[in-house]
PDB file of C-alpha atoms in Angstrom:
ATOM      1  CA  MET A 232    -208.683   5.354 -95.133  1.00  0.00           C
ATOM      2  CA  ARG A 233    -209.356   6.412 -98.739  1.00  0.00           C
ATOM      3  CA  LEU A 234    -210.742   9.821 -99.532  1.00  0.00           C
ATOM      4  CA  ARG A 235    -214.223   9.917-101.056  1.00  0.00           C
ATOM      5  CA  CYS A 236    -214.988  11.783-104.296  1.00  0.00           C
ATOM      6  CA  ALA A 237    -218.506  12.613-105.498  1.00  0.00           C
ATOM      7  CA  VAL A 238    -219.044  13.270-109.200  1.00  0.00           C
ATOM      8  CA  LEU A 239    -222.206  15.348-109.521  1.00  0.00           C
ATOM      9  CA  ASP A 240    -224.841  15.212-112.266  1.00  0.00           C
ATOM     10  CA  ASP A 241    -223.554  12.156-114.109  1.00  0.00           C
ATOM     11  CA  PHE A 242    -226.898  11.999-115.914  1.00  0.00           C
ATOM     12  CA  GLN A 243    -225.726   9.672-118.679  1.00  0.00           C
ATOM     13  CA  GLY A 244    -223.714   7.396-116.384  1.00  0.00           C
ATOM     14  CA  VAL A 245    -220.511   7.976-118.357  1.00  0.00           C
ATOM     15  CA  ALA A 246    -218.191   9.835-115.973  1.00  0.00           C
ATOM     16  CA  THR A 247    -216.145   6.828-114.908  1.00  0.00           C
ATOM     17  CA  GLY A 248    -215.753   5.664-118.511  1.00  0.00           C
ATOM     18  CA  MET A 249    -214.474   8.991-119.831  1.00  0.00           C
ATOM     19  CA  ALA A 250    -211.191   8.919-117.904  1.00  0.00           C
ATOM     20  CA  ASP A 251    -208.818   6.517-116.214  1.00  0.00           C
ATOM     21  CA  TRP A 252    -209.826   6.881-112.585  1.00  0.00           C
ATOM     22  CA  SER A 253    -207.893   3.728-111.675  1.00  0.00           C
ATOM     23  CA  VAL A 254    -204.721   5.784-111.221  1.00  0.00           C
ATOM     24  CA  ILE A 255    -206.172   7.215-107.989  1.00  0.00           C
ATOM     25  CA  ALA A 256    -208.116   4.125-106.888  1.00  0.00           C
ATOM     26  CA  ASP A 257    -205.725   3.297-104.036  1.00  0.00           C
ATOM     27  CA  GLU A 258    -206.274   6.698-102.449  1.00  0.00           C
ATOM     28  CA  VAL A 259    -209.716   7.813-103.622  1.00  0.00           C
ATOM     29  CA  GLU A 260    -213.128   6.145-103.827  1.00  0.00           C
ATOM     30  CA  VAL A 261    -215.038   7.700-106.741  1.00  0.00           C
ATOM     31  CA  VAL A 262    -218.848   7.787-106.515  1.00  0.00           C
ATOM     32  CA  PRO A 263    -220.833   9.096-109.521  1.00  0.00           C
ATOM     33  CA  LEU A 264    -224.196  10.623-108.571  1.00  0.00           C
ATOM     34  CA  ARG A 265    -226.638  10.349-111.469  1.00  0.00           C
ATOM     35  CA  GLU A 266    -229.548  12.276-109.955  1.00  0.00           C
ATOM     36  CA  HIS A 267    -229.418  16.047-109.643  1.00  0.00           C
ATOM     37  CA  LEU A 268    -229.302  17.342-106.086  1.00  0.00           C
ATOM     38  CA  GLY A 269    -231.520  20.399-105.860  1.00  0.00           C
ATOM     39  CA  GLY A 270    -231.253  22.843-102.984  1.00  0.00           C
ATOM     40  CA  GLU A 271    -228.653  23.460-100.322  1.00  0.00           C
ATOM     41  CA  ASP A 272    -230.127  21.074 -97.759  1.00  0.00           C
ATOM     42  CA  ALA A 273    -230.074  18.147-100.194  1.00  0.00           C
ATOM     43  CA  LEU A 274    -226.499  18.947-101.190  1.00  0.00           C
ATOM     44  CA  ALA A 275    -225.311  19.349 -97.607  1.00  0.00           C
ATOM     45  CA  THR A 276    -226.815  15.995 -96.654  1.00  0.00           C
ATOM     46  CA  ALA A 277    -225.643  14.062 -99.713  1.00  0.00           C
ATOM     47  CA  LEU A 278    -222.102  15.467 -99.731  1.00  0.00           C
ATOM     48  CA  ALA A 279    -221.429  15.404 -95.988  1.00  0.00           C
ATOM     49  CA  ASP A 280    -219.128  12.390 -96.234  1.00  0.00           C
ATOM     50  CA  TYR A 281    -217.081  13.470 -99.253  1.00  0.00           C
ATOM     51  CA  ASP A 282    -213.626  15.023 -99.310  1.00  0.00           C
ATOM     52  CA  ILE A 283    -213.630  15.821-103.039  1.00  0.00           C
ATOM     53  CA  VAL A 284    -216.476  17.005-105.294  1.00  0.00           C
ATOM     54  CA  VAL A 285    -216.440  17.214-109.096  1.00  0.00           C
ATOM     55  CA  THR A 286    -219.164  19.468-110.496  1.00  0.00           C
ATOM     56  CA  LEU A 287    -220.158  20.287-114.086  1.00  0.00           C
ATOM     57  CA  ARG A 288    -220.107  23.880-115.235  1.00  0.00           C
ATOM     58  CA  GLU A 289    -222.264  26.236-113.133  1.00  0.00           C
ATOM     59  CA  ARG A 290    -225.234  23.963-112.563  1.00  0.00           C
ATOM     60  CA  VAL A 291    -224.669  23.524-108.820  1.00  0.00           C
ATOM     61  CA  PRO A 292    -223.974  26.665-106.750  1.00  0.00           C
ATOM     62  CA  PHE A 293    -221.443  26.418-103.936  1.00  0.00           C
ATOM     63  CA  PRO A 294    -222.154  29.493-101.786  1.00  0.00           C
ATOM     64  CA  GLY A 295    -220.375  30.058 -98.498  1.00  0.00           C
ATOM     65  CA  SER A 296    -223.358  28.740 -96.560  1.00  0.00           C
ATOM     66  CA  LEU A 297    -223.074  25.340 -98.279  1.00  0.00           C
ATOM     67  CA  ILE A 298    -219.291  25.149 -98.027  1.00  0.00           C
ATOM     68  CA  ALA A 299    -219.585  25.778 -94.298  1.00  0.00           C
ATOM     69  CA  ARG A 300    -221.861  22.723 -94.010  1.00  0.00           C
ATOM     70  CA  LEU A 301    -219.313  20.425 -95.688  1.00  0.00           C
ATOM     71  CA  PRO A 302    -216.548  20.095 -93.078  1.00  0.00           C
ATOM     72  CA  ARG A 303    -214.863  17.186 -94.908  1.00  0.00           C
ATOM     73  CA  LEU A 304    -214.631  18.977 -98.244  1.00  0.00           C
ATOM     74  CA  ARG A 305    -211.045  19.697 -99.246  1.00  0.00           C
ATOM     75  CA  LEU A 306    -211.043  19.798-103.035  1.00  0.00           C
ATOM     76  CA  LEU A 307    -213.737  21.190-105.360  1.00  0.00           C
ATOM     77  CA  ILE A 308    -213.259  20.673-109.112  1.00  0.00           C
ATOM     78  CA  ALA A 309    -215.425  22.487-111.654  1.00  0.00           C
ATOM     79  CA  SER A 310    -215.353  21.917-115.392  1.00  0.00           C
ATOM     80  CA  GLY A 311    -214.134  25.009-117.198  1.00  0.00           C
ATOM     81  CA  MET A 312    -211.807  27.715-115.955  1.00  0.00           C
ATOM     82  CA  ARG A 313    -214.525  30.200-115.007  1.00  0.00           C
ATOM     83  CA  ASN A 314    -217.291  29.637-112.506  1.00  0.00           C
ATOM     84  CA  SER A 315    -219.562  32.351-111.119  1.00  0.00           C
ATOM     85  CA  VAL A 316    -221.474  30.205-108.599  1.00  0.00           C
ATOM     86  CA  ILE A 317    -218.589  29.226-106.319  1.00  0.00           C
ATOM     87  CA  ASP A 318    -217.804  31.429-103.311  1.00  0.00           C
ATOM     88  CA  TYR A 319    -214.026  31.433-103.599  1.00  0.00           C
ATOM     89  CA  ALA A 320    -213.476  33.498-100.459  1.00  0.00           C
ATOM     90  CA  ALA A 321    -215.521  31.028 -98.404  1.00  0.00           C
ATOM     91  CA  ALA A 322    -213.665  28.118 -99.960  1.00  0.00           C
ATOM     92  CA  GLU A 323    -210.334  29.627 -98.987  1.00  0.00           C
ATOM     93  CA  ALA A 324    -211.571  30.410 -95.489  1.00  0.00           C
ATOM     94  CA  HIS A 325    -212.614  26.774 -94.996  1.00  0.00           C
ATOM     95  CA  GLY A 326    -209.435  25.331 -96.472  1.00  0.00           C
ATOM     96  CA  VAL A 327    -211.056  24.129 -99.714  1.00  0.00           C
ATOM     97  CA  THR A 328    -208.901  24.125-102.843  1.00  0.00           C
ATOM     98  CA  VAL A 329    -210.836  24.953-106.030  1.00  0.00           C
ATOM     99  CA  CYS A 330    -209.591  23.798-109.434  1.00  0.00           C
ATOM    100  CA  GLY A 331    -210.925  23.887-112.985  1.00  0.00           C
ATOM    101  CA  THR A 332    -210.389  22.159-116.304  1.00  0.00           C
ATOM    102  CA  ALA A 333    -210.091  23.145-119.924  1.00  0.00           C
ATOM    103  CA  SER A 334    -213.319  23.412-121.925  1.00  0.00           C
ATOM    104  CA  SER A 335    -213.785  23.570-125.686  1.00  0.00           C
ATOM    105  CA  GLY A 336    -215.985  26.183-127.327  1.00  0.00           C
ATOM    106  CA  THR A 337    -216.674  23.919-130.294  1.00  0.00           C
ATOM    107  CA  PRO A 338    -219.658  21.946-128.878  1.00  0.00           C
ATOM    108  CA  PRO A 339    -221.778  25.053-128.113  1.00  0.00           C
ATOM    109  CA  VAL A 340    -221.023  26.417-131.586  1.00  0.00           C
ATOM    110  CA  GLU A 341    -222.261  23.175-133.127  1.00  0.00           C
ATOM    111  CA  LEU A 342    -225.372  23.053-130.925  1.00  0.00           C
ATOM    112  CA  THR A 343    -226.198  26.647-131.824  1.00  0.00           C
ATOM    113  CA  TRP A 344    -226.347  25.628-135.463  1.00  0.00           C
ATOM    114  CA  ALA A 345    -228.291  22.455-134.680  1.00  0.00           C
ATOM    115  CA  LEU A 346    -230.988  24.581-133.031  1.00  0.00           C
ATOM    116  CA  LEU A 347    -230.950  27.247-135.727  1.00  0.00           C
ATOM    117  CA  LEU A 348    -231.220  24.738-138.567  1.00  0.00           C
ATOM    118  CA  GLY A 349    -233.815  22.702-136.701  1.00  0.00           C
ATOM    119  CA  LEU A 350    -236.004  25.786-136.367  1.00  0.00           C
ATOM    120  CA  ALA A 351    -235.424  27.074-139.884  1.00  0.00           C
ATOM    121  CA  ARG A 352    -236.437  23.810-141.537  1.00  0.00           C
ATOM    122  CA  GLY A 353    -239.035  22.559-139.042  1.00  0.00           C
ATOM    123  CA  ILE A 354    -236.991  19.399-138.497  1.00  0.00           C
ATOM    124  CA  VAL A 355    -238.665  18.172-135.297  1.00  0.00           C
ATOM    125  CA  GLU A 356    -242.206  18.917-136.457  1.00  0.00           C
ATOM    126  CA  GLU A 357    -241.705  17.293-139.852  1.00  0.00           C
ATOM    127  CA  SER A 358    -239.896  14.259-138.436  1.00  0.00           C
ATOM    128  CA  ASN A 359    -242.594  13.673-135.812  1.00  0.00           C
ATOM    129  CA  ALA A 360    -245.320  13.946-138.437  1.00  0.00           C
ATOM    130  CA  LEU A 361    -243.552  11.507-140.756  1.00  0.00           C
ATOM    131  CA  ARG A 362    -243.100   8.914-138.014  1.00  0.00           C
ATOM    132  CA  ALA A 363    -246.682   9.295-136.792  1.00  0.00           C
ATOM    133  CA  GLY A 364    -248.291   9.022-140.222  1.00  0.00           C
ATOM    134  CA  GLY A 365    -249.117  12.694-140.295  1.00  0.00           C
ATOM    135  CA  PRO A 366    -249.063  15.094-143.235  1.00  0.00           C
ATOM    136  CA  TRP A 367    -246.312  14.563-145.800  1.00  0.00           C
ATOM    137  CA  GLN A 368    -245.341  18.252-145.634  1.00  0.00           C
ATOM    138  CA  SER A 369    -246.693  20.946-143.336  1.00  0.00           C
ATOM    139  CA  THR A 370    -243.979  23.617-143.076  1.00  0.00           C
ATOM    140  CA  VAL A 371    -242.143  25.935-145.449  1.00  0.00           C
ATOM    141  CA  GLY A 372    -238.504  26.348-144.478  1.00  0.00           C
ATOM    142  CA  ALA A 373    -236.770  29.653-143.824  1.00  0.00           C
ATOM    143  CA  ASP A 374    -233.776  30.272-146.098  1.00  0.00           C
ATOM    144  CA  LEU A 375    -230.382  30.930-144.548  1.00  0.00           C
ATOM    145  CA  HIS A 376    -228.599  32.075-147.711  1.00  0.00           C
ATOM    146  CA  GLY A 377    -229.033  35.822-148.036  1.00  0.00           C
ATOM    147  CA  SER A 378    -230.732  36.252-144.658  1.00  0.00           C
ATOM    148  CA  ARG A 379    -229.352  38.319-141.781  1.00  0.00           C
ATOM    149  CA  LEU A 380    -227.713  36.616-138.797  1.00  0.00           C
ATOM    150  CA  GLY A 381    -227.386  38.958-135.823  1.00  0.00           C
ATOM    151  CA  LEU A 382    -224.984  37.995-133.046  1.00  0.00           C
ATOM    152  CA  LEU A 383    -225.158  39.399-129.550  1.00  0.00           C
ATOM    153  CA  GLY A 384    -221.498  38.884-128.702  1.00  0.00           C
ATOM    154  CA  LEU A 385    -218.544  38.194-130.972  1.00  0.00           C
ATOM    155  CA  GLY A 386    -216.084  36.494-128.644  1.00  0.00           C
ATOM    156  CA  ARG A 387    -214.548  33.042-128.893  1.00  0.00           C
ATOM    157  CA  ILE A 388    -217.864  31.268-129.528  1.00  0.00           C
ATOM    158  CA  GLY A 389    -219.715  34.078-131.294  1.00  0.00           C
ATOM    159  CA  GLY A 390    -216.858  34.505-133.742  1.00  0.00           C
ATOM    160  CA  ARG A 391    -216.996  30.856-134.761  1.00  0.00           C
ATOM    161  CA  VAL A 392    -220.790  30.981-135.123  1.00  0.00           C
ATOM    162  CA  ALA A 393    -220.264  33.957-137.418  1.00  0.00           C
ATOM    163  CA  GLN A 394    -217.855  32.012-139.627  1.00  0.00           C
ATOM    164  CA  VAL A 395    -220.430  29.255-140.132  1.00  0.00           C
ATOM    165  CA  GLY A 396    -223.067  31.835-140.994  1.00  0.00           C
ATOM    166  CA  LEU A 397    -220.784  33.356-143.605  1.00  0.00           C
ATOM    167  CA  ALA A 398    -220.184  29.883-145.066  1.00  0.00           C
ATOM    168  CA  PHE A 399    -223.963  29.530-145.481  1.00  0.00           C
ATOM    169  CA  GLY A 400    -224.002  32.784-147.429  1.00  0.00           C
ATOM    170  CA  MET A 401    -225.676  34.755-144.664  1.00  0.00           C
ATOM    171  CA  ARG A 402    -225.147  38.437-144.025  1.00  0.00           C
ATOM    172  CA  VAL A 403    -223.712  38.545-140.508  1.00  0.00           C
ATOM    173  CA  SER A 404    -223.697  41.466-138.097  1.00  0.00           C
ATOM    174  CA  ALA A 405    -222.802  41.653-134.430  1.00  0.00           C
ATOM    175  CA  TRP A 406    -223.201  43.899-131.422  1.00  0.00           C
ATOM    176  CA  SER A 407    -222.043  43.986-127.831  1.00  0.00           C
ATOM    177  CA  GLN A 408    -221.182  46.774-125.431  1.00  0.00           C
ATOM    178  CA  ASN A 409    -217.478  46.079-125.913  1.00  0.00           C
ATOM    179  CA  LEU A 410    -217.392  45.171-129.598  1.00  0.00           C
ATOM    180  CA  THR A 411    -214.894  47.181-131.627  1.00  0.00           C
ATOM    181  CA  GLU A 412    -214.823  47.839-135.346  1.00  0.00           C
ATOM    182  CA  GLU A 413    -211.455  46.090-135.441  1.00  0.00           C
ATOM    183  CA  ARG A 414    -212.866  42.866-133.987  1.00  0.00           C
ATOM    184  CA  ALA A 415    -215.801  42.906-136.397  1.00  0.00           C
ATOM    185  CA  GLU A 416    -213.452  43.397-139.351  1.00  0.00           C
ATOM    186  CA  GLU A 417    -211.197  40.598-138.062  1.00  0.00           C
ATOM    187  CA  VAL A 418    -214.104  38.139-138.146  1.00  0.00           C
ATOM    188  CA  GLY A 419    -215.455  39.567-141.398  1.00  0.00           C
ATOM    189  CA  VAL A 420    -218.837  40.773-140.157  1.00  0.00           C
ATOM    190  CA  GLU A 421    -220.656  44.077-139.867  1.00  0.00           C
ATOM    191  CA  ARG A 422    -220.742  45.921-136.558  1.00  0.00           C
ATOM    192  CA  ALA A 423    -224.302  46.955-135.761  1.00  0.00           C
ATOM    193  CA  GLY A 424    -224.732  50.473-134.522  1.00  0.00           C
ATOM    194  CA  SER A 425    -226.847  49.399-131.560  1.00  0.00           C
ATOM    195  CA  LYS A 426    -228.553  46.453-129.961  1.00  0.00           C
ATOM    196  CA  GLU A 427    -231.858  47.756-131.231  1.00  0.00           C
ATOM    197  CA  GLU A 428    -230.569  48.003-134.805  1.00  0.00           C
ATOM    198  CA  LEU A 429    -229.291  44.436-134.700  1.00  0.00           C
ATOM    199  CA  LEU A 430    -232.545  43.022-133.313  1.00  0.00           C
ATOM    200  CA  ALA A 431    -234.775  44.884-135.731  1.00  0.00           C
ATOM    201  CA  GLY A 432    -232.769  43.964-138.809  1.00  0.00           C
ATOM    202  CA  SER A 433    -231.984  40.281-138.191  1.00  0.00           C
ATOM    203  CA  ASP A 434    -233.754  37.165-139.402  1.00  0.00           C
ATOM    204  CA  PHE A 435    -231.914  35.052-136.827  1.00  0.00           C
ATOM    205  CA  VAL A 436    -230.526  36.365-133.531  1.00  0.00           C
ATOM    206  CA  SER A 437    -228.070  34.280-131.511  1.00  0.00           C
ATOM    207  CA  VAL A 438    -226.832  35.103-128.003  1.00  0.00           C
ATOM    208  CA  HIS A 439    -223.138  34.616-127.172  1.00  0.00           C
ATOM    209  CA  LEU A 440    -222.410  36.794-124.152  1.00  0.00           C
ATOM    210  CA  ALA A 441    -221.107  36.160-120.661  1.00  0.00           C
ATOM    211  CA  LEU A 442    -223.624  36.777-117.891  1.00  0.00           C
ATOM    212  CA  GLY A 443    -222.977  39.861-115.801  1.00  0.00           C
ATOM    213  CA  GLU A 444    -224.742  42.911-114.456  1.00  0.00           C
ATOM    214  CA  ARG A 445    -224.680  44.575-117.885  1.00  0.00           C
ATOM    215  CA  THR A 446    -226.058  41.562-119.735  1.00  0.00           C
ATOM    216  CA  ARG A 447    -228.678  40.288-117.293  1.00  0.00           C
ATOM    217  CA  SER A 448    -232.118  40.689-118.947  1.00  0.00           C
ATOM    218  CA  LEU A 449    -230.394  42.334-121.912  1.00  0.00           C
ATOM    219  CA  VAL A 450    -233.179  40.976-124.109  1.00  0.00           C
ATOM    220  CA  GLY A 451    -236.564  41.680-122.576  1.00  0.00           C
ATOM    221  CA  ALA A 452    -240.042  42.507-123.811  1.00  0.00           C
ATOM    222  CA  PRO A 453    -239.039  45.803-125.509  1.00  0.00           C
ATOM    223  CA  GLU A 454    -236.184  44.103-127.347  1.00  0.00           C
ATOM    224  CA  LEU A 455    -238.276  41.120-128.441  1.00  0.00           C
ATOM    225  CA  ALA A 456    -240.892  43.549-129.758  1.00  0.00           C
ATOM    226  CA  LEU A 457    -238.270  44.958-132.126  1.00  0.00           C
ATOM    227  CA  MET A 458    -237.700  41.607-133.826  1.00  0.00           C
ATOM    228  CA  LYS A 459    -239.434  40.678-137.056  1.00  0.00           C
ATOM    229  CA  PRO A 460    -242.430  38.339-136.639  1.00  0.00           C
ATOM    230  CA  THR A 461    -240.560  35.984-139.007  1.00  0.00           C
ATOM    231  CA  ALA A 462    -237.332  36.047-136.950  1.00  0.00           C
ATOM    232  CA  TYR A 463    -235.897  33.400-134.654  1.00  0.00           C
ATOM    233  CA  LEU A 464    -233.970  33.771-131.381  1.00  0.00           C
ATOM    234  CA  ILE A 465    -231.286  31.290-130.306  1.00  0.00           C
ATOM    235  CA  ASN A 466    -229.820  31.208-126.785  1.00  0.00           C
ATOM    236  CA  THR A 467    -227.100  28.712-125.903  1.00  0.00           C
ATOM    237  CA  SER A 468    -225.329  31.138-123.564  1.00  0.00           C
ATOM    238  CA  ARG A 469    -227.030  31.962-120.256  1.00  0.00           C
ATOM    239  CA  ALA A 470    -230.746  31.936-119.523  1.00  0.00           C
ATOM    240  CA  ALA A 471    -230.749  35.179-117.543  1.00  0.00           C
ATOM    241  CA  ILE A 472    -229.552  37.201-120.552  1.00  0.00           C
ATOM    242  CA  VAL A 473    -233.028  36.755-122.057  1.00  0.00           C
ATOM    243  CA  ASP A 474    -236.014  37.566-119.856  1.00  0.00           C
ATOM    244  CA  GLN A 475    -237.756  34.201-119.609  1.00  0.00           C
ATOM    245  CA  ASP A 476    -241.257  35.538-118.998  1.00  0.00           C
ATOM    246  CA  ALA A 477    -240.951  37.962-121.897  1.00  0.00           C
ATOM    247  CA  LEU A 478    -239.735  35.180-124.191  1.00  0.00           C
ATOM    248  CA  LEU A 479    -242.605  32.909-123.197  1.00  0.00           C
ATOM    249  CA  ALA A 480    -245.099  35.707-123.876  1.00  0.00           C
ATOM    250  CA  ALA A 481    -243.562  36.398-127.292  1.00  0.00           C
ATOM    251  CA  LEU A 482    -243.748  32.707-128.210  1.00  0.00           C
ATOM    252  CA  HIS A 483    -247.348  32.299-127.071  1.00  0.00           C
ATOM    253  CA  ASP A 484    -248.415  35.478-128.856  1.00  0.00           C
ATOM    254  CA  GLY A 485    -246.544  34.623-132.059  1.00  0.00           C
ATOM    255  CA  ARG A 486    -244.569  37.873-131.954  1.00  0.00           C
ATOM    256  CA  ILE A 487    -241.513  35.969-133.198  1.00  0.00           C
ATOM    257  CA  ALA A 488    -241.412  32.883-135.412  1.00  0.00           C
ATOM    258  CA  GLY A 489    -239.677  30.758-132.813  1.00  0.00           C
ATOM    259  CA  ALA A 490    -236.795  30.258-130.400  1.00  0.00           C
ATOM    260  CA  GLY A 491    -234.093  27.677-129.846  1.00  0.00           C
ATOM    261  CA  VAL A 492    -233.070  27.465-126.190  1.00  0.00           C
ATOM    262  CA  ASP A 493    -230.504  25.320-124.388  1.00  0.00           C
ATOM    263  CA  VAL A 494    -230.377  27.213-121.064  1.00  0.00           C
ATOM    264  CA  PHE A 495    -233.063  27.831-118.456  1.00  0.00           C
ATOM    265  CA  ASP A 496    -233.722  29.779-115.289  1.00  0.00           C
ATOM    266  CA  ILE A 497    -234.036  26.496-113.352  1.00  0.00           C
ATOM    267  CA  GLU A 498    -232.013  23.405-114.268  1.00  0.00           C
ATOM    268  CA  PRO A 499    -233.049  20.674-114.573  1.00  0.00           C
ATOM    269  CA  LEU A 500    -236.442  22.032-115.598  1.00  0.00           C
ATOM    270  CA  PRO A 501    -239.309  21.023-113.282  1.00  0.00           C
ATOM    271  CA  ALA A 502    -241.888  18.800-114.957  1.00  0.00           C
ATOM    272  CA  ASP A 503    -244.484  21.586-114.923  1.00  0.00           C
ATOM    273  CA  HIS A 504    -242.193  24.393-116.112  1.00  0.00           C
ATOM    274  CA  PRO A 505    -243.874  26.433-118.880  1.00  0.00           C
ATOM    275  CA  MET A 506    -240.798  26.116-121.095  1.00  0.00           C
ATOM    276  CA  ARG A 507    -241.618  22.424-121.530  1.00  0.00           C
ATOM    277  CA  THR A 508    -244.877  23.190-123.344  1.00  0.00           C
ATOM    278  CA  ALA A 509    -244.259  26.578-124.974  1.00  0.00           C
ATOM    279  CA  PRO A 510    -245.233  26.822-128.654  1.00  0.00           C
ATOM    280  CA  ARG A 511    -242.683  27.699-131.344  1.00  0.00           C
ATOM    281  CA  LEU A 512    -239.868  26.512-129.066  1.00  0.00           C
ATOM    282  CA  LEU A 513    -237.094  24.051-129.870  1.00  0.00           C
ATOM    283  CA  ALA A 514    -235.474  23.262-126.525  1.00  0.00           C
ATOM    284  CA  THR A 515    -232.605  21.041-125.390  1.00  0.00           C
ATOM    285  CA  PRO A 516    -231.545  20.222-121.787  1.00  0.00           C
ATOM    286  CA  HIS A 517    -228.350  22.312-121.609  1.00  0.00           C
ATOM    287  CA  LEU A 518    -226.369  20.187-124.051  1.00  0.00           C
ATOM    288  CA  GLY A 519    -224.081  22.971-125.238  1.00  0.00           C
ATOM    289  CA  TYR A 520    -220.976  21.606-123.527  1.00  0.00           C
ATOM    290  CA  VAL A 521    -222.055  17.940-123.550  1.00  0.00           C
ATOM    291  CA  SER A 522    -219.858  16.149-126.069  1.00  0.00           C
ATOM    292  CA  ARG A 523    -217.493  13.198-125.928  1.00  0.00           C
ATOM    293  CA  ALA A 524    -214.414  15.374-126.424  1.00  0.00           C
ATOM    294  CA  ASN A 525    -215.429  17.837-123.714  1.00  0.00           C
ATOM    295  CA  TYR A 526    -216.306  15.092-121.229  1.00  0.00           C
ATOM    296  CA  THR A 527    -212.998  13.360-121.884  1.00  0.00           C
ATOM    297  CA  THR A 528    -211.253  16.644-121.076  1.00  0.00           C
ATOM    298  CA  TYR A 529    -213.377  17.422-118.022  1.00  0.00           C
ATOM    299  CA  TYR A 530    -213.004  14.071-116.326  1.00  0.00           C
ATOM    300  CA  GLY A 531    -209.470  13.398-117.515  1.00  0.00           C
ATOM    301  CA  GLN A 532    -208.270  16.696-116.098  1.00  0.00           C
ATOM    302  CA  ALA A 533    -210.342  16.163-112.942  1.00  0.00           C
ATOM    303  CA  VAL A 534    -208.275  13.038-112.335  1.00  0.00           C
ATOM    304  CA  GLU A 535    -205.089  15.028-112.983  1.00  0.00           C
ATOM    305  CA  ASN A 536    -206.279  17.710-110.545  1.00  0.00           C
ATOM    306  CA  ILE A 537    -206.865  15.098-107.859  1.00  0.00           C
ATOM    307  CA  GLN A 538    -203.440  13.570-108.444  1.00  0.00           C
ATOM    308  CA  ALA A 539    -201.790  16.983-108.203  1.00  0.00           C
ATOM    309  CA  TYR A 540    -203.700  17.830-105.034  1.00  0.00           C
ATOM    310  CA  LEU A 541    -202.695  14.555-103.417  1.00  0.00           C
ATOM    311  CA  ALA A 542    -199.088  15.313-104.336  1.00  0.00           C
ATOM    312  CA  GLY A 543    -199.352  18.675-102.579  1.00  0.00           C
ATOM    313  CA  ALA A 544    -199.080  20.758-105.759  1.00  0.00           C
ATOM    314  CA  PRO A 545    -202.587  21.669-107.008  1.00  0.00           C
ATOM    315  CA  VAL A 546    -202.934  22.700-110.658  1.00  0.00           C
ATOM    316  CA  ARG A 547    -205.490  24.766-112.601  1.00  0.00           C
ATOM    317  CA  ARG A 548    -206.517  26.603-109.470  1.00  0.00           C
ATOM    318  CA  LEU A 549    -209.520  28.934-109.563  1.00  0.00           C
ATOM    319  CA  PRO A 550    -210.342  31.759-109.657  1.00  0.00           C
TER     320      PRO A 550
END
């Protein structure tokens, strides 16, 4: 009897076309699931008959309580080599092997700039007006050249965002709790003396930090109040780094010029979520990692992981 493999959150219906799954067809039946499964009960019911599960990023948590309800599960594959929502100890205790895949930082860098440019030049508003027969011009764009780009985080992704900002002629500064003067000099940016200094002095602020106890709610109401009323906030990192209620209040009150957001406290967003209707917000449905190259890597290496597992020699094991 063939093993069964569920591929979660195949929203676009492209998972089976992004890799050659035929190489495991004799041993594994692959079933893409296009609808998101929300909640542990729905997951436990839907995945009860699967031996292998492929999940994207950290969208679907796999706590010990869920793993315990999936007695057939033997292999769990997550895209990326870091995942904070899988209970690895529970997986090991239940005999579940967990593997990851490579993941490029290029797509989130590019999306960060898509959001920033879209906000700065009113792209969505102007395009919608043009198509609907509205006013010929209704916005005045914010200039990038000469403005200050402030980066919360200067790691692999933040460093590349900084390089693009420099190419636009922006003045770029960065801050994080671990940022050294040497790293800032390496990238060619200024090291802000504090988070508060960076927020108060920037025309655009972009978040590029990992989520942890020190970064959760790092940007809340007091921090947003420091920003210029003409400044924009971009978050393509993790929703919980920016207090969602505080951001919504700042947008509704016009305390900042706008925000570009790709990550949310609940994903997918419920139809009545206030983020769907917030003013001054350019939002995308967590597209940061969604690109053809990344998907080819995710699903191609998922197939390799399954092959290796079936051969008794798992690769890219997590954590």
